[in-house]
Amino acid sequence: MRISNKAQYAVRAMVRLNLCVATGPVSSKTIAAKEDISLSFLEQIFVKLRRAGLVSSIRGPGGGYVLGRQADEIRIHEIIESVEQTLVPVACMDEEGRCNCDEQCITHTVWEGLGRRIRHFLSSITLADLTEDAMEQLSPAAGGLRSICHLEEKK
């Protein structure tokens, strides 16, 4: 099973937003540049994140995106499921874990169990947890929050 690029980008965008929570709204342009994601693709992702209540948008000068809830209340599975139809491990299962076959396949219990474990694992990790991990990876000498959260002005 592979997590799609869309789901990975959604998680990365949410971590970037949380890293920048102290600086105010963050533009999609900034996130796209910092995370090397196509701006148009990222905007599609933000539409879904907004519908799920995971982000809010602020219009106007200085506007951008902010988290819709506290980072410790947002689970990684919520982010992924907001942009993906389902997290089932095999194509023959629907989002409730039911088999699409006329008769249930003989390996159904294996795939059902795997799906539960994946969901449980992703439910155990919050956005706050991932952000803490990201902070440990970022070098303090890299320019602080300004370089993490803003595009450099061209002179």
XYZ file of N, CA and C in Angstrom:
465
model
N 0.846 -1.182 0.000
C 0.000 0.000 0.000
C 0.889 1.243 0.000
N 0.514 2.194 -0.802
C 1.256 3.454 -0.864
C 0.319 4.599 -0.527
N 0.822 5.516 0.259
C 0.085 6.748 0.525
C 0.334 7.658 -0.680
N -0.707 8.231 -1.228
C -0.585 9.049 -2.440
C 0.207 10.334 -2.185
N 0.704 10.913 -3.275
C 1.374 12.213 -3.175
C 0.437 13.252 -2.585
N -0.831 13.212 -2.993
C -1.804 14.181 -2.491
C -1.884 14.113 -0.966
N -1.928 12.906 -0.415
C -2.002 12.743 1.039
C -0.703 13.204 1.703
N 0.428 12.854 1.110
C 1.716 13.290 1.664
C 1.828 14.812 1.650
N 1.429 15.430 0.547
C 1.485 16.886 0.448
C 0.549 17.544 1.455
N -0.602 16.950 1.670
C -1.548 17.501 2.649
C -0.935 17.490 4.043
N -0.292 16.402 4.399
C 0.346 16.312 5.718
C 1.490 17.318 5.810
N 2.304 17.417 4.774
C 3.416 18.377 4.785
C 2.920 19.809 4.895
N 1.860 20.131 4.174
C 1.300 21.490 4.237
C 0.784 21.797 5.637
N 0.155 20.820 6.262
C -0.366 21.024 7.617
C 0.772 21.201 8.627
N 1.835 20.440 8.472
C 2.992 20.611 9.364
C 3.585 22.004 9.165
N 3.707 22.440 7.917
C 4.251 23.775 7.637
C 3.372 24.846 8.278
N 2.052 24.709 8.162
C 1.147 25.675 8.806
C 1.375 25.711 10.309
N 1.508 24.550 10.910
C 1.691 24.517 12.359
C 3.054 25.068 12.772
N 4.072 24.831 11.966
C 5.382 25.428 12.253
C 5.285 26.949 12.291
N 4.391 27.488 11.474
C 4.290 28.934 11.295
C 3.139 29.554 12.068
N 2.534 28.813 12.979
C 1.345 29.294 13.686
C 1.598 30.632 14.380
N 2.802 30.848 14.867
C 3.109 32.082 15.597
C 3.254 33.294 14.677
N 3.445 33.060 13.385
C 3.656 34.177 12.463
C 2.377 34.627 11.772
N 1.275 33.955 12.032
C 0.007 34.324 11.404
C -0.270 33.497 10.164
N -1.238 33.939 9.362
C -1.618 33.177 8.165
C -0.431 32.985 7.220
N -0.426 31.832 6.558
C 0.643 31.509 5.615
C 0.010 31.328 4.239
N 0.584 31.963 3.241
C 0.026 31.878 1.888
C 0.300 30.507 1.278
N -0.595 30.100 0.401
C -0.393 28.833 -0.305
C 0.852 28.921 -1.189
N 1.146 30.109 -1.684
C 2.347 30.312 -2.501
C 3.608 29.999 -1.690
N 3.633 30.457 -0.445
C 4.783 30.190 0.421
C 4.918 28.702 0.699
N 3.807 28.069 1.051
C 3.853 26.634 1.354
C 4.277 25.850 0.120
N 3.726 26.195 -1.043
C 4.085 25.501 -2.282
C 5.584 25.622 -2.548
N 6.127 26.818 -2.366
C 7.557 27.031 -2.609
C 8.411 26.288 -1.583
N 8.051 26.389 -0.313
C 8.848 25.762 0.743
C 8.798 24.236 0.679
N 7.662 23.690 0.230
C 7.495 22.237 0.189
C 7.679 21.652 -1.208
N 8.001 22.512 -2.192
C 8.211 22.073 -3.572
C 6.998 21.301 -4.104
N 5.827 21.939 -3.969
C 4.552 21.386 -4.431
C 3.978 22.365 -5.450
N 3.399 21.851 -6.503
C 2.726 22.701 -7.487
C 1.648 23.527 -6.785
N 1.637 24.835 -7.040
C 0.667 25.718 -6.390
C -0.768 25.316 -6.727
N -1.037 24.987 -7.980
C -2.411 24.618 -8.351
C -2.835 23.315 -7.671
N -1.923 22.363 -7.552
C -2.230 21.102 -6.864
C -2.458 21.360 -5.378
N -1.627 22.208 -4.783
C -1.780 22.531 -3.368
C -3.115 23.220 -3.106
N -3.534 24.096 -3.989
C -4.833 24.764 -3.819
C -5.975 23.754 -3.817
N -5.892 22.726 -4.664
C -6.906 21.667 -4.660
C -6.922 20.940 -3.317
N -5.756 20.714 -2.770
C -5.646 20.050 -1.471
C -6.256 20.928 -0.384
N -5.957 22.229 -0.422
C -6.497 23.131 0.597
C -8.018 23.225 0.551
N -8.609 23.094 -0.620
C -10.076 23.076 -0.709
C -10.619 21.928 0.139
N -10.011 20.762 0.019
C -10.468 19.590 0.777
C -10.169 19.735 2.268
N -9.012 20.269 2.600
C -8.673 20.482 4.011
C -9.639 21.483 4.650
N -10.016 22.497 3.886
C -10.955 23.502 4.393
C -12.336 22.886 4.607
N -12.796 22.090 3.653
C -14.095 21.415 3.793
C -14.132 20.521 5.025
N -13.003 19.913 5.352
C -12.914 19.027 6.514
C -12.751 19.805 7.821
N -12.623 21.126 7.733
C -12.461 21.945 8.930
C -11.064 21.918 9.515
N -10.107 21.427 8.744
C -8.735 21.329 9.244
C -7.956 22.625 9.065
N -8.368 23.445 8.100
C -7.765 24.765 7.910
C -8.871 25.786 7.687
N -8.510 27.032 7.902
C -9.381 28.165 7.572
C -8.569 29.097 6.695
N -9.267 29.807 5.826
C -8.558 30.769 4.986
C -8.932 32.178 5.414
N -7.954 33.051 5.325
C -8.141 34.460 5.653
C -7.805 35.241 4.393
N -8.757 36.028 3.935
C -8.586 36.779 2.689
C -7.926 38.128 2.942
N -7.439 38.700 1.862
C -6.903 40.049 1.927
C -5.410 40.090 2.151
N -4.878 41.322 2.226
C -3.442 41.492 2.464
C -3.043 40.830 3.782
N -1.972 40.089 3.744
C -1.522 39.386 4.942
C -2.326 38.136 5.218
N -3.223 37.785 4.304
C -4.062 36.602 4.481
C -3.317 35.331 4.132
N -4.029 34.253 4.211
C -3.456 32.944 3.925
C -4.241 31.890 4.672
N -3.571 30.834 5.031
C -4.214 29.723 5.731
C -3.722 29.633 7.167
N -4.630 29.194 8.034
C -4.319 28.898 9.432
C -4.979 27.565 9.766
N -4.536 26.955 10.838
C -5.155 25.701 11.271
C -6.593 25.947 11.702
N -7.449 24.986 11.416
C -8.850 25.081 11.808
C -9.086 24.662 13.248
N -8.156 23.899 13.806
C -8.227 23.449 15.199
C -6.805 23.427 15.760
N -6.710 23.191 17.041
C -5.396 23.068 17.666
C -4.670 21.842 17.105
N -3.366 21.945 16.960
C -2.572 20.870 16.360
C -2.662 19.567 17.142
N -2.818 19.655 18.457
C -2.904 18.419 19.240
C -4.281 17.764 19.156
N -5.209 18.403 18.443
C -6.541 17.834 18.223
C -6.695 17.261 16.817
N -5.690 17.445 15.979
C -5.753 16.977 14.589
C -4.909 15.716 14.462
N -5.549 14.643 14.057
C -4.872 13.353 13.867
C -4.456 13.213 12.401
N -3.339 12.549 12.177
C -2.819 12.404 10.821
C -3.816 11.672 9.922
N -4.534 10.697 10.465
C -5.509 9.993 9.628
C -6.590 10.944 9.130
N -6.933 11.972 9.911
C -7.939 12.947 9.468
C -7.445 13.726 8.249
N -6.188 14.099 8.287
C -5.612 14.850 7.167
C -5.640 13.991 5.906
N -5.163 12.763 6.034
C -5.110 11.868 4.876
C -6.510 11.581 4.350
N -7.434 11.278 5.252
C -8.786 10.937 4.814
C -9.544 12.144 4.262
N -9.098 13.349 4.578
C -9.762 14.527 4.015
C -9.456 14.691 2.524
N -8.322 14.161 2.079
C -7.953 14.294 0.668
C -8.061 12.988 -0.110
N -8.176 11.883 0.587
C -8.321 10.567 -0.043
C -9.703 10.025 0.266
N -10.218 9.201 -0.603
C -11.514 8.583 -0.351
C -11.445 7.636 0.839
N -10.360 6.897 0.923
C -10.283 5.845 1.927
C -8.833 5.470 2.197
N -8.625 4.777 3.297
C -7.295 4.287 3.641
C -7.245 2.767 3.641
N -8.074 2.116 2.852
C -8.069 0.652 2.835
C -6.818 0.152 2.123
N -6.270 -0.984 2.582
C -4.999 -1.457 2.043
C -5.086 -2.170 0.694
N -6.286 -2.587 0.276
C -6.425 -3.279 -1.006
C -7.601 -2.695 -1.779
N -7.531 -2.791 -3.083
C -8.543 -2.178 -3.947
C -9.911 -2.842 -3.852
N -9.969 -4.084 -3.405
C -11.251 -4.794 -3.402
C -12.097 -4.506 -2.159
N -11.650 -3.616 -1.287
C -12.422 -3.259 -0.089
C -12.955 -1.842 -0.231
N -14.159 -1.626 0.307
C -14.687 -0.263 0.313
C -14.224 0.453 1.575
N -14.628 1.723 1.722
C -14.131 2.522 2.851
C -14.559 2.000 4.222
N -15.599 1.163 4.277
C -16.004 0.554 5.551
C -15.300 -0.780 5.789
N -14.434 -1.192 4.859
C -13.710 -2.442 5.021
C -14.463 -3.654 4.496
N -15.556 -3.426 3.769
C -16.317 -4.543 3.204
C -15.685 -4.963 1.881
N -15.783 -6.257 1.621
C -15.247 -6.822 0.388
C -16.178 -6.501 -0.775
N -15.610 -6.087 -1.902
C -16.401 -5.767 -3.093
C -16.774 -7.000 -3.909
N -16.207 -8.138 -3.573
C -16.444 -9.364 -4.330
C -17.859 -9.885 -4.065
N -18.341 -10.717 -4.989
C -19.643 -11.353 -4.774
C -19.614 -12.197 -3.503
N -18.517 -12.880 -3.313
C -18.313 -13.646 -2.088
C -17.076 -13.069 -1.406
N -17.087 -13.061 -0.082
C -15.936 -12.533 0.645
C -14.718 -13.400 0.363
N -13.602 -12.772 0.057
C -12.395 -13.535 -0.269
C -11.820 -14.193 0.981
N -11.041 -15.227 0.752
C -10.526 -16.008 1.874
C -9.429 -15.278 2.643
N -8.882 -14.203 2.092
C -7.843 -13.442 2.799
C -8.374 -12.122 3.365
N -9.676 -11.956 3.349
C -10.304 -10.707 3.793
C -9.862 -10.296 5.202
N -9.789 -11.247 6.114
C -9.450 -10.895 7.503
C -8.051 -10.299 7.615
N -7.140 -10.755 6.763
C -5.780 -10.193 6.775
C -5.830 -8.717 6.383
N -6.527 -8.408 5.281
C -6.582 -7.033 4.782
C -7.387 -6.137 5.715
N -8.437 -6.688 6.277
C -9.239 -5.923 7.229
C -8.406 -5.563 8.465
N -7.649 -6.536 8.964
C -6.780 -6.286 10.121
C -5.690 -5.274 9.816
N -5.106 -5.382 8.624
C -4.078 -4.423 8.219
C -4.657 -3.014 8.152
N -5.836 -2.889 7.570
C -6.492 -1.581 7.495
C -6.732 -0.983 8.870
N -7.182 -1.803 9.812
C -7.401 -1.329 11.189
C -6.099 -0.863 11.826
N -5.038 -1.627 11.612
C -3.746 -1.269 12.211
C -3.186 0.033 11.624
N -3.326 0.186 10.322
C -2.864 1.424 9.680
C -3.630 2.613 10.242
N -4.942 2.479 10.286
C -5.774 3.574 10.806
C -5.430 3.869 12.268
N -5.245 2.819 13.066
C -4.908 3.013 14.483
C -3.563 3.743 14.609
N -2.576 3.321 13.821
C -1.268 3.963 13.861
C -1.371 5.441 13.494
N -2.057 5.743 12.388
C -2.177 7.135 11.952
C -3.048 7.956 12.895
N -3.943 7.296 13.611
C -4.773 7.985 14.610
C -3.983 8.304 15.871
N -2.898 7.590 16.080
C -2.112 7.790 17.300
C -1.144 8.970 17.179
N -1.007 9.521 15.986
C -0.067 10.617 15.747
C -0.850 11.899 15.500
N -0.502 12.939 16.237
C -1.159 14.231 16.034
C -0.277 15.135 15.175
N -0.883 16.179 14.683
C -0.128 17.188 13.945
C 0.931 17.809 14.852
N 0.618 17.968 16.120
C 1.599 18.505 17.075
C 2.817 17.582 17.175
N 2.579 16.269 17.179
C 3.687 15.307 17.232
C 4.601 15.460 16.016
N 4.002 15.523 14.840
C 4.801 15.648 13.613
C 5.552 16.964 13.562
N 4.921 18.014 14.045
C 5.570 19.325 14.047
C 6.772 19.320 14.978
N 6.625 18.665 16.103
C 7.752 18.549 17.039
C 8.917 17.819 16.371
N 8.610 16.744 15.652
C 9.656 16.026 14.915
C 10.318 16.936 13.879
N 9.506 17.719 13.172
C 10.043 18.625 12.150
C 10.950 19.675 12.777
N 10.559 20.197 13.930
C 11.378 21.210 14.615
C 12.746 20.648 14.983
N 12.783 19.373 15.360
C 14.059 18.743 15.705
C 14.957 18.600 14.476
N 14.340 18.447 13.302
C 15.117 18.284 12.071
C 15.625 19.611 11.520
N 14.924 20.689 11.821
C 15.305 21.996 11.287
C 16.453 22.580 12.095
N 17.412 23.104 11.403
C 18.576 23.689 12.057
C 18.256 25.099 12.544
N 18.591 25.419 13.806
C 18.383 26.782 14.292
C 19.170 27.806 13.483
N 20.261 27.380 12.882
C 21.082 28.288 12.085
C 20.467 28.562 10.715
N 19.343 27.905 10.420
C 18.731 28.055 9.095
C 17.965 29.358 8.949
N 17.973 30.208 9.954
C 17.316 31.499 9.824
C 16.051 31.633 10.638
N 15.756 30.675 11.477
C 14.590 30.768 12.358
C 13.265 30.708 11.622
N 12.208 31.140 12.318
C 10.858 31.064 11.768
C 10.701 31.872 10.491
N 11.414 32.980 10.390
C 11.277 33.813 9.192
C 11.607 33.010 7.941
N 12.687 32.258 7.968
C 13.066 31.491 6.777
C 12.168 30.270 6.577
N 11.593 29.759 7.644
C 10.709 28.600 7.548
C 9.338 29.002 7.024
N 8.884 30.194 7.377
C 7.490 30.584 7.152
C 7.269 31.640 6.084
N 8.313 32.243 5.556
C 8.127 33.332 4.593
C 9.051 33.143 3.406
N 8.594 33.600 2.255
C 9.454 33.628 1.076
C 10.375 34.826 1.188
N 11.569 34.667 0.717
C 12.521 35.774 0.746
C 12.103 36.822 -0.273
N 12.223 38.066 0.104
C 11.905 39.176 -0.802
C 13.001 39.275 -1.855
N 12.604 39.436 -3.111
C 13.589 39.626 -4.179
C 13.978 41.088 -4.229
N 15.279 41.335 -4.340
C 15.778 42.716 -4.341
C 16.077 43.177 -5.725
